[in-house]
Short mmCIF file of C-alpha atoms in Angstrom, two decimals:
data_model
loop_
_atom_site.label_atom_id
_atom_site.label_comp_id
_atom_site.label_asym_id
_atom_site.label_seq_id
_atom_site.Cartn_x
_atom_site.Cartn_y
_atom_site.Cartn_z
CA MET A 7 92.56 174.61 116.87
CA PHE A 8 88.81 174.84 116.26
CA GLY A 9 86.21 177.32 117.45
CA CYS A 10 84.25 176.24 120.50
CA GLN A 11 80.74 177.20 119.45
CA GLY A 12 78.44 176.99 116.43
CA GLY A 13 80.34 176.45 113.20
CA GLY A 14 83.48 175.48 115.12
CA LEU A 15 81.68 172.53 116.69
CA ARG A 16 80.38 171.44 113.29
CA VAL A 17 83.90 171.50 111.83
CA ARG A 18 85.23 169.60 114.83
CA SER A 19 82.40 167.07 114.54
CA TRP A 20 83.16 166.36 110.89
CA PHE A 21 86.89 166.14 111.59
CA THR A 22 86.22 163.71 114.44
CA LEU A 23 83.89 161.66 112.23
CA ILE A 24 86.35 161.37 109.34
CA SER A 25 89.36 160.65 111.55
CA GLY A 26 87.29 158.04 113.41
CA LEU A 27 86.40 156.36 110.12
CA VAL A 28 90.07 156.27 109.20
CA GLU A 29 90.88 154.74 112.58
CA CYS A 30 88.20 152.05 112.25
CA LEU A 31 88.99 151.38 108.59
CA GLY A 32 92.74 151.24 109.08
CA PHE A 33 93.05 149.45 112.41
CA ALA A 34 90.00 148.32 114.38
CA GLY A 35 88.92 145.09 112.65
CA ALA A 36 92.28 144.02 111.25
CA VAL A 37 92.03 140.66 113.02
CA PHE A 38 89.36 139.52 110.55
CA GLY A 39 91.89 139.72 107.74
CA TRP A 40 93.44 136.58 109.24
CA ALA A 41 93.14 134.64 105.96
CA SER A 42 95.63 137.04 104.35
CA LEU A 43 98.00 137.11 107.33
CA VAL A 44 98.10 133.34 107.76
CA PHE A 45 99.35 133.00 104.17
CA VAL A 46 102.35 135.19 105.10
CA LEU A 47 102.91 133.39 108.40
CA LYS A 48 103.05 130.00 106.69
CA THR A 49 105.44 131.37 104.07
CA GLU A 50 107.67 132.68 106.89
CA GLY A 51 107.62 129.25 108.52
CA TYR A 52 105.58 129.84 111.68
CA PHE A 53 104.78 126.47 113.34
CA ARG A 54 106.65 124.82 110.47
CA SER A 55 108.20 122.35 112.93
CA LEU A 56 104.79 120.71 113.30
CA CYS A 57 104.85 119.52 109.67
CA VAL A 58 105.81 115.86 109.27
CA ASN A 59 106.56 113.56 106.39
CA ALA A 60 103.76 111.14 105.55
CA THR A 61 102.94 108.56 102.91
CA ILE A 62 99.57 108.67 101.16
CA ASN A 63 98.77 106.04 98.53
CA GLY A 64 102.45 105.21 98.27
CA THR A 65 103.44 108.84 97.69
CA ALA A 66 105.64 110.76 100.13
CA VAL A 67 104.01 114.06 101.11
CA GLU A 68 104.43 116.67 103.80
CA ASP A 69 101.58 116.67 106.30
CA CYS A 70 101.10 120.16 107.80
CA SER A 71 97.70 119.55 109.39
CA ARG A 72 99.06 120.24 112.89
CA GLN A 73 100.45 123.57 111.67
CA ASP A 74 97.02 124.45 110.31
CA GLU A 75 95.42 123.42 113.62
CA GLN A 76 97.65 125.76 115.63
CA LEU A 77 96.99 128.68 113.30
CA SER A 78 93.25 127.99 113.39
CA LEU A 79 93.35 127.84 117.19
CA ILE A 80 94.99 131.30 117.28
CA PHE A 81 92.10 132.81 115.32
CA THR A 82 89.51 130.89 117.37
CA ILE A 83 90.86 132.34 120.62
CA ALA A 84 91.19 135.85 119.15
CA SER A 85 87.62 135.90 117.79
CA PHE A 86 86.38 134.56 121.14
CA MET A 87 88.19 137.33 123.03
CA ASN A 88 86.86 139.93 120.58
CA ASN A 89 83.26 139.06 121.49
CA PHE A 90 83.49 137.80 125.05
CA LEU A 91 85.37 140.81 126.42
CA THR A 92 82.73 143.16 124.96
CA LEU A 93 80.83 142.65 128.23
CA PRO A 94 83.55 143.87 130.65
CA ASN A 95 84.77 146.46 128.14
CA GLY A 96 81.25 147.88 127.94
CA PHE A 97 81.08 148.25 131.71
CA LEU A 98 84.56 149.84 131.69
CA PHE A 99 83.53 152.34 129.01
CA ASP A 100 80.27 153.20 130.79
CA HIS A 101 81.92 153.67 134.18
CA PHE A 102 85.28 155.30 133.37
CA GLY A 103 84.54 157.05 130.09
CA THR A 104 86.20 157.45 126.71
CA THR A 105 89.75 158.40 127.71
CA VAL A 106 90.35 155.43 130.00
CA ALA A 107 88.75 152.98 127.56
CA ARG A 108 90.81 154.28 124.65
CA ILE A 109 94.10 154.25 126.57
CA LEU A 110 93.45 150.62 127.46
CA GLY A 111 92.55 149.84 123.85
CA ILE A 112 95.64 151.61 122.48
CA SER A 113 97.89 149.82 124.98
CA VAL A 114 96.73 146.28 124.19
CA TYR A 115 96.51 146.97 120.44
CA THR A 116 100.08 148.33 120.33
CA ALA A 117 101.30 145.41 122.44
CA GLY A 118 99.74 142.99 119.95
CA MET A 119 101.40 144.69 116.99
CA LEU A 120 104.79 144.71 118.73
CA LEU A 121 104.49 141.03 119.67
CA ILE A 122 104.05 140.09 116.01
CA ALA A 123 106.81 142.50 114.95
CA PHE A 124 109.31 140.85 117.32
CA SER A 125 108.06 137.30 116.80
CA SER A 126 109.71 134.71 114.59
CA PRO A 127 109.16 131.07 113.60
CA VAL A 128 111.25 130.12 116.64
CA ASN A 129 108.79 131.76 119.07
CA SER A 130 105.60 131.26 117.06
CA VAL A 131 103.64 130.95 120.31
CA LEU A 132 103.71 134.76 120.63
CA LEU A 133 100.97 134.84 118.00
CA PHE A 134 98.44 133.61 120.57
CA PRO A 135 98.51 136.72 122.82
CA ALA A 136 99.33 139.02 119.90
CA LEU A 137 96.20 138.37 117.86
CA SER A 138 93.98 138.42 120.96
CA PHE A 139 95.41 141.82 121.95
CA ILE A 140 94.76 143.18 118.47
CA ALA A 141 91.16 141.91 118.60
CA VAL A 142 90.42 143.40 122.04
CA GLY A 143 92.07 146.74 121.25
CA GLY A 144 90.21 146.96 117.95
CA ILE A 145 86.77 146.45 119.49
CA LEU A 146 87.55 149.23 122.01
CA PHE A 147 88.37 151.55 119.09
CA LEU A 148 84.99 150.78 117.55
CA MET A 149 83.13 151.09 120.86
CA THR A 150 84.54 154.53 121.64
CA ASN A 151 84.09 155.85 118.09
CA ILE A 152 80.44 154.85 117.65
CA GLN A 153 79.36 157.59 120.09
CA VAL A 154 80.50 160.18 117.51
CA ALA A 155 77.18 159.45 115.78
CA ASN A 156 75.46 161.35 118.62
CA LEU A 157 76.85 164.56 117.11
CA PHE A 158 74.82 164.11 113.92
CA GLY A 159 71.26 163.94 115.22
CA THR A 160 68.89 162.67 112.53
CA HIS A 161 71.73 160.83 110.74
CA ARG A 162 72.80 158.95 113.88
CA SER A 163 71.90 155.44 112.65
CA THR A 164 73.65 156.00 109.32
CA ILE A 165 76.87 157.03 111.08
CA ILE A 166 76.73 154.03 113.42
CA THR A 167 76.37 151.57 110.54
CA LEU A 168 79.08 153.43 108.61
CA TYR A 169 81.49 152.84 111.50
CA ASN A 170 80.51 149.18 111.67
CA GLY A 171 81.10 148.86 107.94
CA ALA A 172 84.52 150.47 108.31
CA PHE A 173 85.31 148.02 111.11
CA ASP A 174 84.48 145.08 108.83
CA SER A 175 86.42 146.51 105.89
CA SER A 176 89.56 147.06 107.98
CA SER A 177 90.26 143.36 107.53
CA ALA A 178 91.94 144.56 104.32
CA VAL A 179 94.87 145.80 106.45
CA PHE A 180 96.32 142.29 106.53
CA LEU A 181 95.75 142.05 102.77
CA ILE A 182 97.92 145.15 102.33
CA ILE A 183 100.57 143.58 104.57
CA LYS A 184 100.44 140.44 102.39
CA LEU A 185 100.82 142.44 99.16
CA LEU A 186 103.70 144.46 100.63
CA TYR A 187 105.33 141.25 101.81
CA GLU A 188 105.18 139.85 98.28
CA ASP A 189 106.87 143.07 97.11
CA GLY A 190 109.72 142.67 99.57
CA VAL A 191 108.54 144.55 102.69
CA SER A 192 109.25 142.47 105.78
CA LEU A 193 106.46 141.32 108.11
CA GLN A 194 108.27 142.90 111.05
CA GLY A 195 108.55 146.26 109.29
CA SER A 196 104.83 146.39 108.53
CA PHE A 197 103.82 145.64 112.10
CA LEU A 198 106.34 148.09 113.55
CA PHE A 199 104.76 150.77 111.37
CA LEU A 200 101.26 149.86 112.64
CA ALA A 201 102.54 149.99 116.23
CA CYS A 202 103.99 153.48 115.64
CA CYS A 203 100.58 154.62 114.36
CA SER A 204 99.44 154.52 117.99
CA VAL A 205 100.60 158.13 118.15
CA ILE A 206 97.59 158.96 115.95
CA HIS A 207 95.25 157.13 118.32
CA LEU A 208 96.67 159.04 121.29
CA PHE A 209 96.24 162.36 119.46
CA ARG A 210 92.57 161.59 118.77
CA THR A 211 92.06 160.51 122.38
CA PHE A 212 93.28 163.74 123.98
CA VAL A 213 92.41 166.29 121.27
CA LEU A 214 89.35 165.08 119.36
CA MET A 215 87.47 162.81 121.76
CA PRO A 216 85.49 163.59 124.96
CA ARG A 217 86.89 162.68 128.35
CA THR A 218 83.66 160.92 129.35
CA HIS A 219 80.91 160.42 126.74
CA ILE A 220 79.14 162.30 123.96
CA PRO A 221 75.53 162.66 125.17
CA TYR A 222 72.40 162.21 123.08
CA PRO A 223 70.66 164.49 122.42
CA LEU A 224 73.34 167.17 122.65
CA PRO A 225 72.90 169.95 125.23
CA GLU A 226 72.98 173.58 124.16
CA ASN A 227 76.49 175.01 123.61
CA TYR A 228 78.01 171.55 123.97
CA THR A 229 81.72 171.15 123.24
CA TYR A 230 84.28 168.43 123.85
CA GLY A 231 87.98 167.61 123.64
CA MET A 232 90.46 170.49 123.55
CA LYS A 233 88.88 173.95 123.55
CA CYS A 234 90.24 177.43 123.01
CA GLY A 235 93.78 176.82 124.19
CA GLY A 236 92.95 174.37 126.97
CA THR A 237 90.85 171.43 127.99
CA ARG A 238 87.11 171.84 128.45
CA ASP A 239 86.19 173.01 131.92
CA TYR A 240 84.42 171.16 134.72
CA ALA A 241 81.12 172.92 134.07
CA VAL A 242 80.91 171.51 130.54
CA ALA A 243 81.59 168.03 131.86
CA LYS A 244 78.80 168.44 134.43
CA VAL A 245 76.37 169.61 131.72
CA GLU A 246 77.29 166.53 129.70
CA GLU A 247 76.78 164.24 132.69
CA LYS A 248 73.40 165.80 133.48
CA ASN A 249 72.31 165.50 129.85
CA ILE A 250 73.29 161.83 129.76
CA GLN A 251 71.10 161.15 132.79
CA THR A 252 68.22 163.11 131.24
CA SER A 253 68.46 161.42 127.86
CA GLN A 254 68.68 157.99 129.50
CA SER A 255 65.57 158.63 131.55
CA GLU A 256 63.75 159.81 128.44
CA GLU A 257 64.85 156.73 126.50
CA GLU A 258 63.75 154.44 129.30
CA MET A 259 60.22 155.90 129.14
CA PRO A 260 59.54 156.62 125.45
CA PHE A 261 55.79 156.47 126.16
CA LYS A 262 55.83 159.07 128.91
CA GLU A 263 52.32 160.12 128.00
CA THR A 264 49.43 157.83 128.79
CA SER A 265 48.90 154.96 126.40
CA PRO A 266 45.58 154.42 124.58
CA GLN A 267 44.62 151.93 127.28
CA GLY A 268 45.13 154.61 129.89
CA GLN A 269 48.12 152.84 131.44
CA ASN A 270 51.43 154.49 132.22
CA THR A 271 54.39 152.72 130.65
CA ASP A 272 56.33 152.60 133.92
CA LYS A 273 54.37 149.45 134.63
CA MET A 274 55.64 147.92 131.39
CA GLU A 275 59.26 148.02 132.50
CA ARG A 276 60.64 144.51 132.72
CA SER A 277 63.34 142.99 134.90
CA PHE A 278 66.75 142.04 133.50
CA LYS A 279 66.03 138.35 134.18
CA SER A 280 62.74 138.42 132.26
CA CYS A 281 64.48 140.09 129.30
CA LEU A 282 67.29 137.54 129.42
CA LEU A 283 64.80 134.66 129.29
CA SER A 284 62.53 136.25 126.69
CA TRP A 285 62.05 134.80 123.21
CA PHE A 286 63.26 138.13 121.81
CA PHE A 287 66.65 137.65 123.45
CA LEU A 288 66.93 133.89 122.83
CA TRP A 289 66.10 134.09 119.12
CA HIS A 290 68.47 137.04 118.69
CA LEU A 291 71.20 135.04 120.46
CA LEU A 292 70.58 132.10 118.11
CA TRP A 293 70.70 134.40 115.07
CA LEU A 294 73.96 136.07 116.11
CA SER A 295 75.64 132.85 117.26
CA VAL A 296 74.90 130.93 114.06
CA MET A 297 75.94 133.78 111.77
CA GLN A 298 79.18 134.42 113.66
CA LEU A 299 80.10 130.73 113.84
CA ARG A 300 79.68 130.40 110.07
CA HIS A 301 81.61 133.63 109.45
CA TYR A 302 84.49 132.90 111.81
CA LEU A 303 84.88 129.29 110.70
CA PHE A 304 85.10 130.39 107.08
CA ILE A 305 87.82 132.94 107.85
CA GLY A 306 89.75 130.57 110.12
CA THR A 307 89.73 127.65 107.67
CA LEU A 308 90.00 129.49 104.36
CA ASN A 309 93.74 128.93 103.91
CA PRO A 310 93.76 125.15 104.48
CA MET A 311 90.55 124.83 102.44
CA LEU A 312 92.13 126.68 99.51
CA ASN A 313 95.27 124.55 99.82
CA HIS A 314 93.07 121.46 99.64
CA LEU A 315 91.08 122.69 96.64
CA ALA A 316 94.14 124.07 94.80
CA ALA A 317 96.21 120.91 95.40
CA GLY A 318 98.80 122.99 97.26
CA ASP A 319 99.48 125.47 94.43
CA PRO A 320 100.72 128.57 96.35
CA GLY A 321 100.06 130.96 93.45
CA LEU A 322 96.44 129.88 93.17
CA VAL A 323 95.96 130.00 96.94
CA SER A 324 97.39 133.52 97.04
CA ARG A 325 95.12 134.70 94.21
CA TYR A 326 91.93 133.41 95.84
CA THR A 327 93.01 134.74 99.25
CA ASN A 328 93.31 138.20 97.69
CA ALA A 329 89.90 137.81 96.04
CA PHE A 330 88.28 137.02 99.38
CA ALA A 331 90.01 139.96 101.07
CA PHE A 332 88.68 142.32 98.40
CA THR A 333 85.12 141.13 99.06
CA GLN A 334 85.60 142.04 102.75
CA LEU A 335 86.15 145.64 101.66
CA CYS A 336 82.49 145.83 100.66
CA GLY A 337 81.46 146.18 104.32
CA ILE A 338 81.87 149.95 104.29
CA LEU A 339 79.76 150.16 101.12
CA CYS A 340 76.91 147.91 102.24
CA ALA A 341 76.50 148.57 105.98
CA PRO A 342 75.39 152.27 105.80
CA TRP A 343 72.27 151.32 103.82
CA ASN A 344 70.84 149.76 106.98
CA GLY A 345 71.33 153.03 108.85
CA LEU A 346 69.83 155.08 106.03
CA ILE A 347 66.68 152.95 106.14
CA MET A 348 66.45 153.33 109.93
CA ASP A 349 66.96 157.10 109.81
CA ARG A 350 64.35 157.46 107.09
CA HIS A 351 61.75 155.51 109.06
CA LYS A 352 62.53 157.43 112.25
CA GLY A 353 61.55 160.63 110.48
CA LYS A 354 58.09 159.41 109.48
CA GLN A 355 54.95 160.51 111.27
CA ARG A 356 53.56 157.92 113.69
CA GLU A 357 50.09 157.21 114.92
CA PRO A 358 49.18 158.44 118.44
CA GLY A 359 50.72 156.15 121.03
CA GLN A 360 53.11 154.61 118.49
CA HIS A 361 56.95 155.07 118.85
CA VAL A 362 59.65 154.23 116.45
CA ASN A 363 61.27 152.36 119.39
CA ALA A 364 58.02 150.57 120.29
CA HIS A 365 58.95 146.93 119.76
CA ILE A 366 62.55 147.58 120.86
CA PHE A 367 61.30 149.07 124.12
CA LEU A 368 59.00 146.08 124.71
CA GLY A 369 61.72 143.58 123.82
CA PHE A 370 64.80 145.26 125.33
CA PRO A 371 64.17 148.24 127.67
CA SER A 372 67.07 150.65 127.34
CA VAL A 373 67.76 150.47 131.07
CA HIS A 374 69.03 146.92 130.41
CA PHE A 375 70.35 147.43 126.87
CA GLY A 376 74.05 147.64 127.75
CA LYS A 377 73.95 144.53 129.91
CA LEU A 378 71.92 142.57 127.36
CA TYR A 379 74.21 143.63 124.50
CA GLY A 380 77.29 142.54 126.44
CA MET A 381 75.59 139.29 127.44
CA VAL A 382 74.56 138.35 123.90
CA MET A 383 78.08 139.05 122.63
CA ALA A 384 79.65 137.01 125.45
CA LEU A 385 77.32 134.03 124.93
CA SER A 386 77.78 134.10 121.16
CA ALA A 387 81.54 134.09 121.79
CA VAL A 388 81.19 130.80 123.66
CA VAL A 389 79.32 129.33 120.68
CA SER A 390 82.05 130.59 118.34
CA LEU A 391 84.51 128.25 120.09
CA LEU A 392 82.84 125.42 118.14
CA GLN A 393 84.86 126.50 115.11
CA TYR A 394 87.93 124.68 116.45
CA PRO A 395 86.28 121.23 116.84
CA CYS A 396 84.73 121.79 113.39
CA PHE A 397 88.20 122.43 112.00
CA THR A 398 89.56 119.34 113.78
CA LEU A 399 86.76 117.29 112.24
CA ILE A 400 87.67 118.59 108.78
CA LYS A 401 91.40 117.92 109.14
CA GLY A 402 90.85 114.52 110.80
CA PRO A 403 87.99 112.19 109.84
CA LEU A 404 87.03 114.21 106.74
CA GLY A 405 90.57 114.18 105.35
CA GLY A 406 90.73 117.94 104.74
CA ASP A 407 87.47 118.10 102.78
CA PRO A 408 85.10 120.67 104.37
CA PHE A 409 82.10 119.71 102.20
CA TYR A 410 79.99 117.97 104.85
CA VAL A 411 80.77 120.57 107.54
CA ASN A 412 79.74 123.31 105.11
CA ILE A 413 76.48 121.49 104.36
CA GLY A 414 75.76 121.11 108.08
CA LEU A 415 76.46 124.76 108.82
CA THR A 416 74.35 125.86 105.85
CA VAL A 417 71.40 123.92 107.24
CA LEU A 418 72.11 125.34 110.71
CA SER A 419 72.19 128.85 109.25
CA LEU A 420 68.57 128.46 108.18
CA LEU A 421 67.66 128.66 111.89
CA ALA A 422 68.80 132.29 111.82
CA PHE A 423 65.64 133.16 109.86
CA ILE A 424 63.58 132.42 112.97
CA ASN A 425 64.66 135.71 114.58
CA PRO A 426 63.42 138.18 111.88
CA LEU A 427 60.30 136.05 111.38
CA TYR A 428 59.51 136.20 115.10
CA VAL A 429 60.06 139.99 115.21
CA TYR A 430 57.84 140.45 112.14
CA LEU A 431 55.00 138.39 113.62
CA HIS A 432 55.36 140.14 116.97
CA CYS A 433 55.13 143.58 115.34
CA ARG A 434 52.03 142.49 113.40
CA ARG A 435 50.37 141.36 116.64
CA GLN A 436 51.26 144.67 118.30
CA ALA A 437 49.87 146.63 115.34
CA ALA A 438 46.62 144.64 115.46
CA GLN A 439 46.26 145.23 119.20
CA ARG A 440 46.99 148.94 118.75
CA ALA A 441 44.39 149.25 115.99
CA SER A 442 41.81 147.43 118.14
CA SER A 443 42.57 149.68 121.13
CA ASN A 444 42.32 152.86 119.04
CA LYS A 445 39.02 151.68 117.58
CA SER A 446 37.63 150.98 121.05
CA ALA A 447 38.84 154.35 122.35
CA SER A 448 37.26 156.27 119.45
CA SER A 449 33.92 154.51 119.88
#
């Protein structure tokens, strides 16, 4: 299909990159388009039996707060599973490699799509496992695709953020389903089509993706996936495995040479427990938890909030739901700028003893990075469960008005600024110490 060396690898790399972007953009983060899907589900009558007749100020109205609570709970559980299972999924990916991780992801993702396709208002409870399966499968798609950035060397950070942006923008998938539904395409038909697209994921798994991992940096004459009429041989896999071990050892000791103080950086390596209890980790956990709680609560409560603000006008609710979904598309446009900035700064000349990874190495040694990343995602997932009691507070004592909860979360969000401020002050202290050490060494 492609050549195995030189230009053939470059063509394969670009094909893998583009197809991976399509996969992330078209499937991986679909769960975050919940605001669009819930509009369709309510129109179809899911959990409609929970609506009751009520009298407010002498006027007979239909109270569907319990329906909204069930739908909000579905998204709460799905977003929790999306983050919390990052920890075991990360270990699975590291230990068993790309093929096993992707087969698992494809299986649960397809199962989720089929559950929605064969669900109905009578068995609305199927939405609980369905959305969780879609969330877990989607994060495995993203996790296995991000390694493609290793094929692009100096542009690695840009590619990683591009994939993350595509993941965020894929929430528009449920918007497309909503627009098709309004044009007469059934909900079941749309989800059956998405389930059938698993054939594409399987093709990428066995033809375009490595069996284990894509190492960084790449070894000489590296290839992956299908090659020259057959699968890549055992020797190539062993070269890849050896290169992974070499690159990991190099990343764990970015200051291999002696530091200005004459100390070897092996002594600077910290234990997992000390990293877990460090201010670096705790402030980052606070930052991520607060931002995700605000984000997830907004998505999960958008439909009932719009119904409250629009006095139940379905046309107005639909219009503003579409407007929000279009803003989610901006992820793929905005996210890559972060990677471009990182790649640009990585290419700059540094002072002796200074590393582009300096403060990252001191804060989170790469030997613990995978565990710490999984841990911060799992702990932030626990915090994200607060969105359901917040929703209950809105629908209960606050009478459907989210104003005070929004004010509280806005104030809470200000705490997220502590993390970048702490990192900035820490880097300034490190720069001052480095300048003082260099001055002492030169004198």
